[in-house]
């Protein structure tokens, strides 16, 4: 393992995980990105205009019909290297611990990441997009059309984050 | 079962599901809504200003720290009654089949729904929100802070849907 930043830090709190799982997922493909190590990934997706590719398993090819008409997509993917038991986290660039559900950290009970991406194009089962920041090879879970009417709230504020920037 | 609209319709196509799952989920709580049957649910979340409640399992209580400072949240939940094998779907109110990944239908390989909600308040492990349209008792998977900087694209267009409205 070249990444040891997945460990626990001072100020972080882990809980015991449930004994059993409740539901299961299929990986529907893989995400190809330019980043092979976590240290290379952009801090957030707006920092990079790299074109990444959603490689969808051929089984689901027909499910892409109509995706080409979207300007933006919601992409769900699986952060398979993250620990799942942290409730308070202390990212290195923040000063205090924060609750997992107030963070977009990949470490969470269900490490499902959500990114909104701009569609570049669809060729067969390859969907080119801009706006991802994950490792190359990350398992893909879902692709959805992004509707401005229900998904865009440009006046939204994350209070703890806004206070930090002042 | 009082809902038989989960079956397959003319123009829809199903594929064989993979033999094995690739990853597993914990339900982190339940969503309380006013809707007990699918027919009662609003067609989309903007149609209702009903206050719904995310009931988070006490195990994860500390993970809510900081959530109260957010105006909007991303909520992921599990559409546990949906079929997972449809690649082309023909929702009753649309005229032609569309690919699953071009739809927000709950029927998809991984039936994870994503909604952006407005936060009303947090009391202990109960998070009150506006903007959901799911059945009462729906399993909760994740809560994330909504960042306008990366999540809001107010000029996004879903082409097939825009064409339909003309």
PDB file of C-alpha atoms in Angstrom, chain B residues 63-131:
ATOM      1  CA  UNK B  63     -21.388  11.784  12.211  1.00  0.00           C
ATOM      2  CA  UNK B  64     -24.139  14.438  12.129  1.00  0.00           C
ATOM      3  CA  UNK B  65     -21.907  17.044  13.792  1.00  0.00           C
ATOM      4  CA  UNK B  66     -21.764  20.071  11.498  1.00  0.00           C
ATOM      5  CA  UNK B  67     -24.721  19.035   9.347  1.00  0.00           C
ATOM      6  CA  UNK B  68     -26.835  21.699  11.071  1.00  0.00           C
ATOM      7  CA  UNK B  69     -24.703  24.407   9.406  1.00  0.00           C
ATOM      8  CA  UNK B  70     -25.744  23.332   5.878  1.00  0.00           C
ATOM      9  CA  UNK B  71     -28.648  24.890   4.004  1.00  0.00           C
ATOM     10  CA  UNK B  72     -28.907  21.942   1.586  1.00  0.00           C
ATOM     11  CA  UNK B  73     -27.926  18.281   1.709  1.00  0.00           C
ATOM     12  CA  UNK B  74     -27.422  15.432  -0.727  1.00  0.00           C
ATOM     13  CA  UNK B  75     -29.406  12.402   0.436  1.00  0.00           C
ATOM     14  CA  UNK B  76     -28.726   8.908  -0.923  1.00  0.00           C
ATOM     15  CA  UNK B  77     -31.296   6.206  -0.280  1.00  0.00           C
ATOM     16  CA  UNK B  78     -32.115   2.674  -1.361  1.00  0.00           C
ATOM     17  CA  UNK B  79     -35.092   2.008  -3.620  1.00  0.00           C
ATOM     18  CA  UNK B  80     -35.459  -1.496  -2.252  1.00  0.00           C
ATOM     19  CA  UNK B  81     -38.578  -2.428  -4.213  1.00  0.00           C
ATOM     20  CA  UNK B  82     -37.202  -1.696  -7.688  1.00  0.00           C
ATOM     21  CA  UNK B  83     -36.136  -4.192 -10.309  1.00  0.00           C
ATOM     22  CA  UNK B  84     -32.482  -3.955 -11.267  1.00  0.00           C
ATOM     23  CA  UNK B  85     -32.336  -5.550 -14.712  1.00  0.00           C
ATOM     24  CA  UNK B  86     -33.992  -2.934 -16.957  1.00  0.00           C
ATOM     25  CA  UNK B  87     -31.806  -1.183 -19.529  1.00  0.00           C
ATOM     26  CA  UNK B  88     -34.617   0.425 -21.556  1.00  0.00           C
ATOM     27  CA  UNK B  89     -37.649   1.766 -19.738  1.00  0.00           C
ATOM     28  CA  UNK B  90     -40.999   3.173 -20.812  1.00  0.00           C
ATOM     29  CA  UNK B  91     -42.417   5.240 -17.952  1.00  0.00           C
ATOM     30  CA  UNK B  92     -46.172   5.541 -18.448  1.00  0.00           C
ATOM     31  CA  UNK B  93     -46.141   9.296 -18.974  1.00  0.00           C
ATOM     32  CA  UNK B  94     -43.428   9.149 -21.670  1.00  0.00           C
ATOM     33  CA  UNK B  95     -44.003   8.051 -25.235  1.00  0.00           C
ATOM     34  CA  UNK B  96     -40.768   6.148 -26.019  1.00  0.00           C
ATOM     35  CA  UNK B  97     -38.338   3.884 -24.231  1.00  0.00           C
ATOM     36  CA  UNK B  98     -35.271   5.552 -22.719  1.00  0.00           C
ATOM     37  CA  UNK B  99     -32.031   4.204 -21.374  1.00  0.00           C
ATOM     38  CA  UNK B 100     -31.931   3.664 -17.631  1.00  0.00           C
ATOM     39  CA  UNK B 101     -28.909   5.966 -17.264  1.00  0.00           C
ATOM     40  CA  UNK B 102     -30.841   8.782 -18.988  1.00  0.00           C
ATOM     41  CA  UNK B 103     -33.663   8.459 -16.429  1.00  0.00           C
ATOM     42  CA  UNK B 104     -34.059   9.085 -12.710  1.00  0.00           C
ATOM     43  CA  UNK B 105     -36.307   6.027 -12.421  1.00  0.00           C
ATOM     44  CA  UNK B 106     -35.703   3.949  -9.260  1.00  0.00           C
ATOM     45  CA  UNK B 107     -35.299   0.859 -11.468  1.00  0.00           C
ATOM     46  CA  UNK B 108     -31.542   0.630 -12.191  1.00  0.00           C
ATOM     47  CA  UNK B 109     -28.668  -1.815 -11.615  1.00  0.00           C
ATOM     48  CA  UNK B 110     -27.930  -0.162  -8.282  1.00  0.00           C
ATOM     49  CA  UNK B 111     -31.185   1.394  -7.077  1.00  0.00           C
ATOM     50  CA  UNK B 112     -29.532   4.280  -5.244  1.00  0.00           C
ATOM     51  CA  UNK B 113     -31.659   7.428  -5.410  1.00  0.00           C
ATOM     52  CA  UNK B 114     -30.070  10.863  -5.026  1.00  0.00           C
ATOM     53  CA  UNK B 115     -32.063  13.880  -3.908  1.00  0.00           C
ATOM     54  CA  UNK B 116     -30.976  17.379  -3.031  1.00  0.00           C
ATOM     55  CA  UNK B 117     -32.975  18.591  -0.032  1.00  0.00           C
ATOM     56  CA  UNK B 118     -33.346  21.783   1.950  1.00  0.00           C
ATOM     57  CA  UNK B 119     -32.446  21.376   5.610  1.00  0.00           C
ATOM     58  CA  UNK B 120     -35.160  22.368   8.089  1.00  0.00           C
ATOM     59  CA  UNK B 121     -33.378  21.319  11.278  1.00  0.00           C
ATOM     60  CA  UNK B 122     -31.446  18.679  13.213  1.00  0.00           C
ATOM     61  CA  UNK B 123     -32.682  17.324  16.562  1.00  0.00           C
ATOM     62  CA  UNK B 124     -30.497  14.551  17.918  1.00  0.00           C
ATOM     63  CA  UNK B 125     -30.469  11.875  15.233  1.00  0.00           C
ATOM     64  CA  UNK B 126     -33.516  13.248  13.411  1.00  0.00           C
ATOM     65  CA  UNK B 127     -32.830  15.463  10.395  1.00  0.00           C
ATOM     66  CA  UNK B 128     -35.860  17.324   9.013  1.00  0.00           C
ATOM     67  CA  UNK B 129     -35.721  18.168   5.321  1.00  0.00           C
ATOM     68  CA  UNK B 130     -37.875  19.298   2.395  1.00  0.00           C
ATOM     69  CA  UNK B 131     -37.476  17.854  -1.090  1.00  0.00           C
TER      70      UNK B 131
END
